[in-house]
């Protein structure tokens, strides 16, 4: 009786699936970059017109808050659409028949859309800083901050895509969550300009911690709050990743 072939290592599965994901977007990544940067840049222009004389602190919140919105469009919205599409097209059923683990697919998709969102993020930060005249002071920890900011947002998008009852519901939920995360808490607006209830609710939002971490890594100064922000983002990422794997319909256990 022939021996069963051993499945590839988890890292090999992630790499192969990452290459597949990136190849699928080789024709449309340019338009994705433009769309991902357009909304936050327009928001920066609009808010900058009214807040230009409000001081550097407010301008810093506008810049980094819209950088978080860029990550939302590039990761959360795209992942919900992607997972919803492969569910209803039968691609997920096909992938479940292959000798791969569900978490390899989830991690590969998250990494692919993180890479695809980086040009939009860079355009938002660079053009936004020039328009608002906010000087950048990039810290080496930015290399860890950006993935940890994107992962919980990507995980929420994947969770919506794997649980929604249809593409229309997934799109509506994604838009609602994007508006809620961006509007609740000191993401785009400093906390002193928000009602206390919104600041309190913002502590439940990963976007609040992502904006705080990006603000320190992009503009400085870096304080101990950065480590606390990254710890919260890592915990949320792990929780959401587990929820996505738990909710995903996958025949191979």
PDB file of C-alpha atoms in Angstrom:
ATOM      1  CA  UNK A   1       0.000   0.000   0.000  1.00  0.00           C
ATOM      2  CA  UNK A   2       1.576   3.357  -0.994  1.00  0.00           C
ATOM      3  CA  UNK A   3       2.505   5.711   1.805  1.00  0.00           C
ATOM      4  CA  UNK A   4       0.571   8.937   2.257  1.00  0.00           C
ATOM      5  CA  UNK A   5       2.571  11.974   1.181  1.00  0.00           C
ATOM      6  CA  UNK A   6       3.353  14.364   3.993  1.00  0.00           C
ATOM      7  CA  UNK A   7       1.781  17.830   3.477  1.00  0.00           C
ATOM      8  CA  UNK A   8       4.212  20.705   2.887  1.00  0.00           C
ATOM      9  CA  UNK A   9       5.451  22.667   5.874  1.00  0.00           C
ATOM     10  CA  UNK A  10       3.235  25.504   7.083  1.00  0.00           C
ATOM     11  CA  UNK A  11       5.746  28.119   5.922  1.00  0.00           C
ATOM     12  CA  UNK A  12       5.843  26.536   2.449  1.00  0.00           C
ATOM     13  CA  UNK A  13       2.037  26.576   2.272  1.00  0.00           C
ATOM     14  CA  UNK A  14       1.953  30.254   3.244  1.00  0.00           C
ATOM     15  CA  UNK A  15       4.596  31.155   0.647  1.00  0.00           C
ATOM     16  CA  UNK A  16       2.887  29.250  -2.178  1.00  0.00           C
ATOM     17  CA  UNK A  17      -0.521  30.709  -1.351  1.00  0.00           C
ATOM     18  CA  UNK A  18       1.007  34.192  -1.052  1.00  0.00           C
ATOM     19  CA  UNK A  19       2.435  33.887  -4.557  1.00  0.00           C
ATOM     20  CA  UNK A  20      -0.969  32.765  -5.844  1.00  0.00           C
ATOM     21  CA  UNK A  21      -2.699  35.699  -4.166  1.00  0.00           C
ATOM     22  CA  UNK A  22      -0.223  38.238  -5.527  1.00  0.00           C
ATOM     23  CA  UNK A  23      -0.400  36.723  -9.012  1.00  0.00           C
ATOM     24  CA  UNK A  24      -4.180  37.111  -8.998  1.00  0.00           C
ATOM     25  CA  UNK A  25      -3.747  40.878  -8.565  1.00  0.00           C
ATOM     26  CA  UNK A  26      -0.932  41.430 -11.065  1.00  0.00           C
ATOM     27  CA  UNK A  27      -3.224  43.187 -13.559  1.00  0.00           C
ATOM     28  CA  UNK A  28      -5.246  45.366 -11.162  1.00  0.00           C
ATOM     29  CA  UNK A  29      -2.851  46.384  -8.390  1.00  0.00           C
ATOM     30  CA  UNK A  30      -2.342  49.850  -9.906  1.00  0.00           C
ATOM     31  CA  UNK A  31      -6.022  50.735  -9.711  1.00  0.00           C
ATOM     32  CA  UNK A  32      -6.124  49.247  -6.211  1.00  0.00           C
ATOM     33  CA  UNK A  33      -3.305  51.579  -5.131  1.00  0.00           C
ATOM     34  CA  UNK A  34      -5.113  54.614  -6.558  1.00  0.00           C
ATOM     35  CA  UNK A  35      -8.436  53.748  -4.929  1.00  0.00           C
ATOM     36  CA  UNK A  36      -6.766  52.943  -1.611  1.00  0.00           C
ATOM     37  CA  UNK A  37      -5.026  56.318  -1.481  1.00  0.00           C
ATOM     38  CA  UNK A  38      -7.795  58.482  -2.967  1.00  0.00           C
ATOM     39  CA  UNK A  39     -10.268  58.488  -0.074  1.00  0.00           C
ATOM     40  CA  UNK A  40      -7.752  59.261   2.713  1.00  0.00           C
ATOM     41  CA  UNK A  41      -6.015  61.940   0.601  1.00  0.00           C
ATOM     42  CA  UNK A  42      -9.330  63.648  -0.131  1.00  0.00           C
ATOM     43  CA  UNK A  43     -10.117  63.479   3.579  1.00  0.00           C
ATOM     44  CA  UNK A  44      -6.739  65.055   4.398  1.00  0.00           C
ATOM     45  CA  UNK A  45      -7.382  67.888   1.934  1.00  0.00           C
ATOM     46  CA  UNK A  46     -10.888  68.542   3.271  1.00  0.00           C
ATOM     47  CA  UNK A  47      -9.957  68.413   6.944  1.00  0.00           C
ATOM     48  CA  UNK A  48      -6.740  70.350   6.342  1.00  0.00           C
ATOM     49  CA  UNK A  49      -8.699  73.279   4.904  1.00  0.00           C
ATOM     50  CA  UNK A  50     -10.557  73.712   8.190  1.00  0.00           C
ATOM     51  CA  UNK A  51      -7.833  72.676  10.635  1.00  0.00           C
ATOM     52  CA  UNK A  52      -4.745  74.315   9.154  1.00  0.00           C
ATOM     53  CA  UNK A  53      -4.695  76.906  11.981  1.00  0.00           C
ATOM     54  CA  UNK A  54      -5.566  74.390  14.726  1.00  0.00           C
ATOM     55  CA  UNK A  55      -1.971  73.568  15.588  1.00  0.00           C
ATOM     56  CA  UNK A  56       0.469  70.744  14.815  1.00  0.00           C
ATOM     57  CA  UNK A  57      -1.217  68.276  17.195  1.00  0.00           C
ATOM     58  CA  UNK A  58      -4.504  68.358  15.287  1.00  0.00           C
ATOM     59  CA  UNK A  59      -2.701  68.105  11.947  1.00  0.00           C
ATOM     60  CA  UNK A  60      -0.754  65.095  13.236  1.00  0.00           C
ATOM     61  CA  UNK A  61      -4.025  63.346  14.117  1.00  0.00           C
ATOM     62  CA  UNK A  62      -5.444  64.130  10.677  1.00  0.00           C
ATOM     63  CA  UNK A  63      -2.394  62.665   8.946  1.00  0.00           C
ATOM     64  CA  UNK A  64      -2.030  59.470  10.973  1.00  0.00           C
ATOM     65  CA  UNK A  65      -5.779  58.922  11.266  1.00  0.00           C
ATOM     66  CA  UNK A  66      -6.123  58.939   7.505  1.00  0.00           C
ATOM     67  CA  UNK A  67      -3.129  56.603   7.248  1.00  0.00           C
ATOM     68  CA  UNK A  68      -5.186  54.175   9.338  1.00  0.00           C
ATOM     69  CA  UNK A  69      -8.142  54.705   6.984  1.00  0.00           C
ATOM     70  CA  UNK A  70      -5.813  53.834   4.098  1.00  0.00           C
ATOM     71  CA  UNK A  71      -4.973  50.570   5.873  1.00  0.00           C
ATOM     72  CA  UNK A  72      -8.689  49.916   6.340  1.00  0.00           C
ATOM     73  CA  UNK A  73      -9.415  50.317   2.635  1.00  0.00           C
ATOM     74  CA  UNK A  74      -6.333  48.335   1.653  1.00  0.00           C
ATOM     75  CA  UNK A  75      -6.823  45.476   4.091  1.00  0.00           C
ATOM     76  CA  UNK A  76     -10.196  45.257   5.813  1.00  0.00           C
ATOM     77  CA  UNK A  77     -12.382  46.113   2.843  1.00  0.00           C
ATOM     78  CA  UNK A  78     -10.335  44.144   0.314  1.00  0.00           C
ATOM     79  CA  UNK A  79     -10.170  41.030   2.513  1.00  0.00           C
ATOM     80  CA  UNK A  80     -13.893  40.947   3.208  1.00  0.00           C
ATOM     81  CA  UNK A  81     -14.522  41.190  -0.529  1.00  0.00           C
ATOM     82  CA  UNK A  82     -11.898  38.533  -1.289  1.00  0.00           C
ATOM     83  CA  UNK A  83     -13.105  35.937   1.223  1.00  0.00           C
ATOM     84  CA  UNK A  84     -16.737  36.554   0.361  1.00  0.00           C
ATOM     85  CA  UNK A  85     -15.926  36.072  -3.325  1.00  0.00           C
ATOM     86  CA  UNK A  86     -14.027  32.792  -2.906  1.00  0.00           C
ATOM     87  CA  UNK A  87     -16.794  31.464  -0.634  1.00  0.00           C
ATOM     88  CA  UNK A  88     -19.612  32.018  -3.079  1.00  0.00           C
ATOM     89  CA  UNK A  89     -17.588  31.114  -6.181  1.00  0.00           C
ATOM     90  CA  UNK A  90     -16.646  27.709  -4.748  1.00  0.00           C
ATOM     91  CA  UNK A  91     -12.912  28.474  -4.627  1.00  0.00           C
ATOM     92  CA  UNK A  92     -12.838  27.959  -0.869  1.00  0.00           C
ATOM     93  CA  UNK A  93     -14.388  24.510  -1.251  1.00  0.00           C
ATOM     94  CA  UNK A  94     -11.702  23.612  -3.780  1.00  0.00           C
ATOM     95  CA  UNK A  95      -8.888  24.885  -1.543  1.00  0.00           C
ATOM     96  CA  UNK A  96     -10.274  22.827   1.340  1.00  0.00           C
ATOM     97  CA  UNK A  97      -9.656  19.652  -0.691  1.00  0.00           C
ATOM     98  CA  UNK A  98      -5.929  20.425  -0.977  1.00  0.00           C
ATOM     99  CA  UNK A  99      -3.315  19.408   1.622  1.00  0.00           C
ATOM    100  CA  UNK A 100      -3.131  22.905   3.093  1.00  0.00           C
ATOM    101  CA  UNK A 101      -4.183  24.329   6.430  1.00  0.00           C
ATOM    102  CA  UNK A 102      -6.874  26.946   6.699  1.00  0.00           C
ATOM    103  CA  UNK A 103      -4.621  29.238   8.716  1.00  0.00           C
ATOM    104  CA  UNK A 104      -2.037  29.136   5.924  1.00  0.00           C
ATOM    105  CA  UNK A 105      -4.674  30.527   3.558  1.00  0.00           C
ATOM    106  CA  UNK A 106      -5.720  33.216   6.050  1.00  0.00           C
ATOM    107  CA  UNK A 107      -2.156  34.317   6.792  1.00  0.00           C
ATOM    108  CA  UNK A 108      -1.207  34.319   3.096  1.00  0.00           C
ATOM    109  CA  UNK A 109      -4.221  36.457   2.176  1.00  0.00           C
ATOM    110  CA  UNK A 110      -3.454  38.905   4.991  1.00  0.00           C
ATOM    111  CA  UNK A 111       0.187  39.199   3.910  1.00  0.00           C
ATOM    112  CA  UNK A 112      -0.763  39.662   0.252  1.00  0.00           C
ATOM    113  CA  UNK A 113      -3.156  42.512   0.938  1.00  0.00           C
ATOM    114  CA  UNK A 114      -0.725  44.076   3.394  1.00  0.00           C
ATOM    115  CA  UNK A 115       1.905  44.213   0.635  1.00  0.00           C
ATOM    116  CA  UNK A 116      -0.648  45.579  -1.822  1.00  0.00           C
ATOM    117  CA  UNK A 117      -1.703  48.292   0.639  1.00  0.00           C
ATOM    118  CA  UNK A 118       1.819  49.612   1.277  1.00  0.00           C
ATOM    119  CA  UNK A 119       1.989  51.878  -1.828  1.00  0.00           C
ATOM    120  CA  UNK A 120      -1.337  53.499  -0.878  1.00  0.00           C
ATOM    121  CA  UNK A 121      -0.141  53.979   2.679  1.00  0.00           C
ATOM    122  CA  UNK A 122       3.137  55.514   1.508  1.00  0.00           C
ATOM    123  CA  UNK A 123       1.306  57.884  -0.858  1.00  0.00           C
ATOM    124  CA  UNK A 124      -1.104  58.924   1.904  1.00  0.00           C
ATOM    125  CA  UNK A 125       1.680  59.628   4.396  1.00  0.00           C
ATOM    126  CA  UNK A 126       4.096  61.381   2.026  1.00  0.00           C
ATOM    127  CA  UNK A 127       1.578  63.516   0.132  1.00  0.00           C
ATOM    128  CA  UNK A 128      -0.428  64.185   3.288  1.00  0.00           C
ATOM    129  CA  UNK A 129       2.628  65.348   5.225  1.00  0.00           C
ATOM    130  CA  UNK A 130       3.584  67.698   2.388  1.00  0.00           C
ATOM    131  CA  UNK A 131       0.083  69.160   2.172  1.00  0.00           C
ATOM    132  CA  UNK A 132      -0.340  69.564   5.940  1.00  0.00           C
ATOM    133  CA  UNK A 133       3.311  70.596   6.396  1.00  0.00           C
ATOM    134  CA  UNK A 134       3.800  68.001   9.108  1.00  0.00           C
ATOM    135  CA  UNK A 135       7.450  66.887   9.318  1.00  0.00           C
ATOM    136  CA  UNK A 136       8.069  63.146   9.404  1.00  0.00           C
ATOM    137  CA  UNK A 137      10.452  61.572  11.930  1.00  0.00           C
ATOM    138  CA  UNK A 138      10.474  57.909  10.941  1.00  0.00           C
ATOM    139  CA  UNK A 139      11.441  55.445  13.673  1.00  0.00           C
ATOM    140  CA  UNK A 140      12.900  51.974  12.897  1.00  0.00           C
ATOM    141  CA  UNK A 141      10.015  50.420  14.845  1.00  0.00           C
ATOM    142  CA  UNK A 142       7.786  51.496  11.952  1.00  0.00           C
ATOM    143  CA  UNK A 143       8.698  48.164  10.310  1.00  0.00           C
ATOM    144  CA  UNK A 144       6.882  46.387  13.143  1.00  0.00           C
ATOM    145  CA  UNK A 145       4.174  48.999  13.649  1.00  0.00           C
ATOM    146  CA  UNK A 146       2.693  48.858  10.140  1.00  0.00           C
ATOM    147  CA  UNK A 147       2.050  45.057  10.079  1.00  0.00           C
ATOM    148  CA  UNK A 148       0.627  45.096  13.609  1.00  0.00           C
ATOM    149  CA  UNK A 149      -1.653  47.994  12.673  1.00  0.00           C
ATOM    150  CA  UNK A 150      -2.866  46.251   9.527  1.00  0.00           C
ATOM    151  CA  UNK A 151      -3.381  42.717  10.878  1.00  0.00           C
ATOM    152  CA  UNK A 152      -6.363  43.317  13.204  1.00  0.00           C
ATOM    153  CA  UNK A 153      -8.081  45.399  10.510  1.00  0.00           C
ATOM    154  CA  UNK A 154      -7.403  42.678   7.938  1.00  0.00           C
ATOM    155  CA  UNK A 155      -8.686  40.067  10.367  1.00  0.00           C
ATOM    156  CA  UNK A 156     -11.948  41.950  10.860  1.00  0.00           C
ATOM    157  CA  UNK A 157     -12.384  42.104   7.096  1.00  0.00           C
ATOM    158  CA  UNK A 158     -11.693  38.380   6.757  1.00  0.00           C
ATOM    159  CA  UNK A 159     -14.189  37.669   9.542  1.00  0.00           C
ATOM    160  CA  UNK A 160     -16.872  39.676   7.747  1.00  0.00           C
ATOM    161  CA  UNK A 161     -16.120  37.920   4.476  1.00  0.00           C
ATOM    162  CA  UNK A 162     -16.329  34.434   6.018  1.00  0.00           C
ATOM    163  CA  UNK A 163     -19.567  35.024   7.949  1.00  0.00           C
ATOM    164  CA  UNK A 164     -21.668  37.380   5.800  1.00  0.00           C
ATOM    165  CA  UNK A 165     -24.691  35.874   4.046  1.00  0.00           C
ATOM    166  CA  UNK A 166     -23.865  37.524   0.735  1.00  0.00           C
ATOM    167  CA  UNK A 167     -21.641  40.072  -1.011  1.00  0.00           C
ATOM    168  CA  UNK A 168     -24.118  42.904  -0.465  1.00  0.00           C
ATOM    169  CA  UNK A 169     -24.293  42.238   3.267  1.00  0.00           C
ATOM    170  CA  UNK A 170     -20.495  41.929   3.474  1.00  0.00           C
ATOM    171  CA  UNK A 171     -19.979  45.250   1.684  1.00  0.00           C
ATOM    172  CA  UNK A 172     -22.492  47.036   3.893  1.00  0.00           C
ATOM    173  CA  UNK A 173     -20.990  45.613   7.073  1.00  0.00           C
ATOM    174  CA  UNK A 174     -17.484  46.539   5.957  1.00  0.00           C
ATOM    175  CA  UNK A 175     -18.503  50.142   5.260  1.00  0.00           C
ATOM    176  CA  UNK A 176     -20.339  50.382   8.584  1.00  0.00           C
ATOM    177  CA  UNK A 177     -17.366  49.005  10.523  1.00  0.00           C
ATOM    178  CA  UNK A 178     -14.946  51.314   8.677  1.00  0.00           C
ATOM    179  CA  UNK A 179     -17.007  54.382   9.569  1.00  0.00           C
ATOM    180  CA  UNK A 180     -17.430  53.224  13.170  1.00  0.00           C
ATOM    181  CA  UNK A 181     -13.734  52.495  13.711  1.00  0.00           C
ATOM    182  CA  UNK A 182     -12.658  55.761  12.101  1.00  0.00           C
ATOM    183  CA  UNK A 183     -15.267  57.852  13.900  1.00  0.00           C
ATOM    184  CA  UNK A 184     -15.125  56.385  17.390  1.00  0.00           C
ATOM    185  CA  UNK A 185     -12.176  57.463  19.477  1.00  0.00           C
ATOM    186  CA  UNK A 186      -9.191  59.714  18.790  1.00  0.00           C
ATOM    187  CA  UNK A 187      -8.269  58.391  15.355  1.00  0.00           C
ATOM    188  CA  UNK A 188      -8.597  61.433  13.075  1.00  0.00           C
ATOM    189  CA  UNK A 189      -9.574  63.939  15.778  1.00  0.00           C
ATOM    190  CA  UNK A 190      -7.629  64.637  19.021  1.00  0.00           C
ATOM    191  CA  UNK A 191      -9.324  63.325  22.188  1.00  0.00           C
ATOM    192  CA  UNK A 192      -9.831  66.802  23.686  1.00  0.00           C
ATOM    193  CA  UNK A 193     -12.108  67.668  20.750  1.00  0.00           C
ATOM    194  CA  UNK A 194     -14.343  64.604  21.224  1.00  0.00           C
ATOM    195  CA  UNK A 195     -17.139  63.867  23.710  1.00  0.00           C
ATOM    196  CA  UNK A 196     -16.059  61.682  26.616  1.00  0.00           C
ATOM    197  CA  UNK A 197     -18.323  58.817  25.531  1.00  0.00           C
ATOM    198  CA  UNK A 198     -16.616  58.630  22.126  1.00  0.00           C
ATOM    199  CA  UNK A 199     -13.170  58.602  23.722  1.00  0.00           C
ATOM    200  CA  UNK A 200     -14.288  55.792  26.047  1.00  0.00           C
ATOM    201  CA  UNK A 201     -15.764  53.746  23.187  1.00  0.00           C
ATOM    202  CA  UNK A 202     -12.608  54.330  21.181  1.00  0.00           C
ATOM    203  CA  UNK A 203     -10.653  52.236  23.680  1.00  0.00           C
ATOM    204  CA  UNK A 204     -12.478  49.210  22.266  1.00  0.00           C
ATOM    205  CA  UNK A 205     -11.394  49.990  18.698  1.00  0.00           C
ATOM    206  CA  UNK A 206      -8.154  48.665  17.170  1.00  0.00           C
ATOM    207  CA  UNK A 207      -8.069  51.782  14.982  1.00  0.00           C
ATOM    208  CA  UNK A 208      -7.416  53.917  18.089  1.00  0.00           C
ATOM    209  CA  UNK A 209      -4.314  51.920  19.016  1.00  0.00           C
ATOM    210  CA  UNK A 210      -3.191  51.762  15.371  1.00  0.00           C
ATOM    211  CA  UNK A 211      -3.436  55.552  15.034  1.00  0.00           C
ATOM    212  CA  UNK A 212      -1.521  56.054  18.291  1.00  0.00           C
ATOM    213  CA  UNK A 213       1.236  53.651  17.230  1.00  0.00           C
ATOM    214  CA  UNK A 214       1.567  55.185  13.754  1.00  0.00           C
ATOM    215  CA  UNK A 215       1.617  58.677  15.199  1.00  0.00           C
ATOM    216  CA  UNK A 216       4.595  57.837  17.416  1.00  0.00           C
ATOM    217  CA  UNK A 217       6.498  55.850  14.756  1.00  0.00           C
ATOM    218  CA  UNK A 218       5.915  58.408  11.983  1.00  0.00           C
ATOM    219  CA  UNK A 219       6.084  61.716  13.831  1.00  0.00           C
ATOM    220  CA  UNK A 220       7.587  61.002  17.244  1.00  0.00           C
ATOM    221  CA  UNK A 221       8.296  61.062  20.055  1.00  0.00           C
ATOM    222  CA  UNK A 222       8.291  57.334  20.812  1.00  0.00           C
ATOM    223  CA  UNK A 223       7.160  56.604  24.376  1.00  0.00           C
ATOM    224  CA  UNK A 224       6.242  53.567  26.419  1.00  0.00           C
ATOM    225  CA  UNK A 225       2.694  53.934  25.087  1.00  0.00           C
ATOM    226  CA  UNK A 226       3.915  52.473  21.792  1.00  0.00           C
ATOM    227  CA  UNK A 227       4.675  49.109  23.394  1.00  0.00           C
ATOM    228  CA  UNK A 228       1.242  49.090  25.039  1.00  0.00           C
ATOM    229  CA  UNK A 229      -0.408  49.909  21.701  1.00  0.00           C
ATOM    230  CA  UNK A 230       1.489  47.124  19.929  1.00  0.00           C
ATOM    231  CA  UNK A 231       0.608  44.621  22.667  1.00  0.00           C
ATOM    232  CA  UNK A 232      -3.099  45.429  22.307  1.00  0.00           C
ATOM    233  CA  UNK A 233      -2.917  45.196  18.509  1.00  0.00           C
ATOM    234  CA  UNK A 234      -1.107  41.837  18.715  1.00  0.00           C
ATOM    235  CA  UNK A 235      -3.740  40.471  21.114  1.00  0.00           C
ATOM    236  CA  UNK A 236      -6.604  41.641  18.887  1.00  0.00           C
ATOM    237  CA  UNK A 237      -4.872  40.160  15.834  1.00  0.00           C
ATOM    238  CA  UNK A 238      -4.526  36.759  17.529  1.00  0.00           C
ATOM    239  CA  UNK A 239      -8.170  36.804  18.664  1.00  0.00           C
ATOM    240  CA  UNK A 240      -9.547  37.790  15.267  1.00  0.00           C
ATOM    241  CA  UNK A 241      -7.311  35.265  13.481  1.00  0.00           C
ATOM    242  CA  UNK A 242      -8.664  32.500  15.723  1.00  0.00           C
ATOM    243  CA  UNK A 243     -12.253  33.632  15.087  1.00  0.00           C
ATOM    244  CA  UNK A 244     -11.746  33.619  11.312  1.00  0.00           C
ATOM    245  CA  UNK A 245     -10.313  30.095  11.403  1.00  0.00           C
ATOM    246  CA  UNK A 246     -13.117  28.945  13.703  1.00  0.00           C
ATOM    247  CA  UNK A 247     -15.865  30.395  11.487  1.00  0.00           C
ATOM    248  CA  UNK A 248     -14.399  29.354   8.141  1.00  0.00           C
ATOM    249  CA  UNK A 249     -16.099  26.357   6.554  1.00  0.00           C
ATOM    250  CA  UNK A 250     -13.184  23.970   6.056  1.00  0.00           C
ATOM    251  CA  UNK A 251     -13.581  20.238   5.617  1.00  0.00           C
ATOM    252  CA  UNK A 252      -9.989  19.408   6.539  1.00  0.00           C
ATOM    253  CA  UNK A 253      -9.435  19.533  10.296  1.00  0.00           C
TER     254      UNK A 253
END
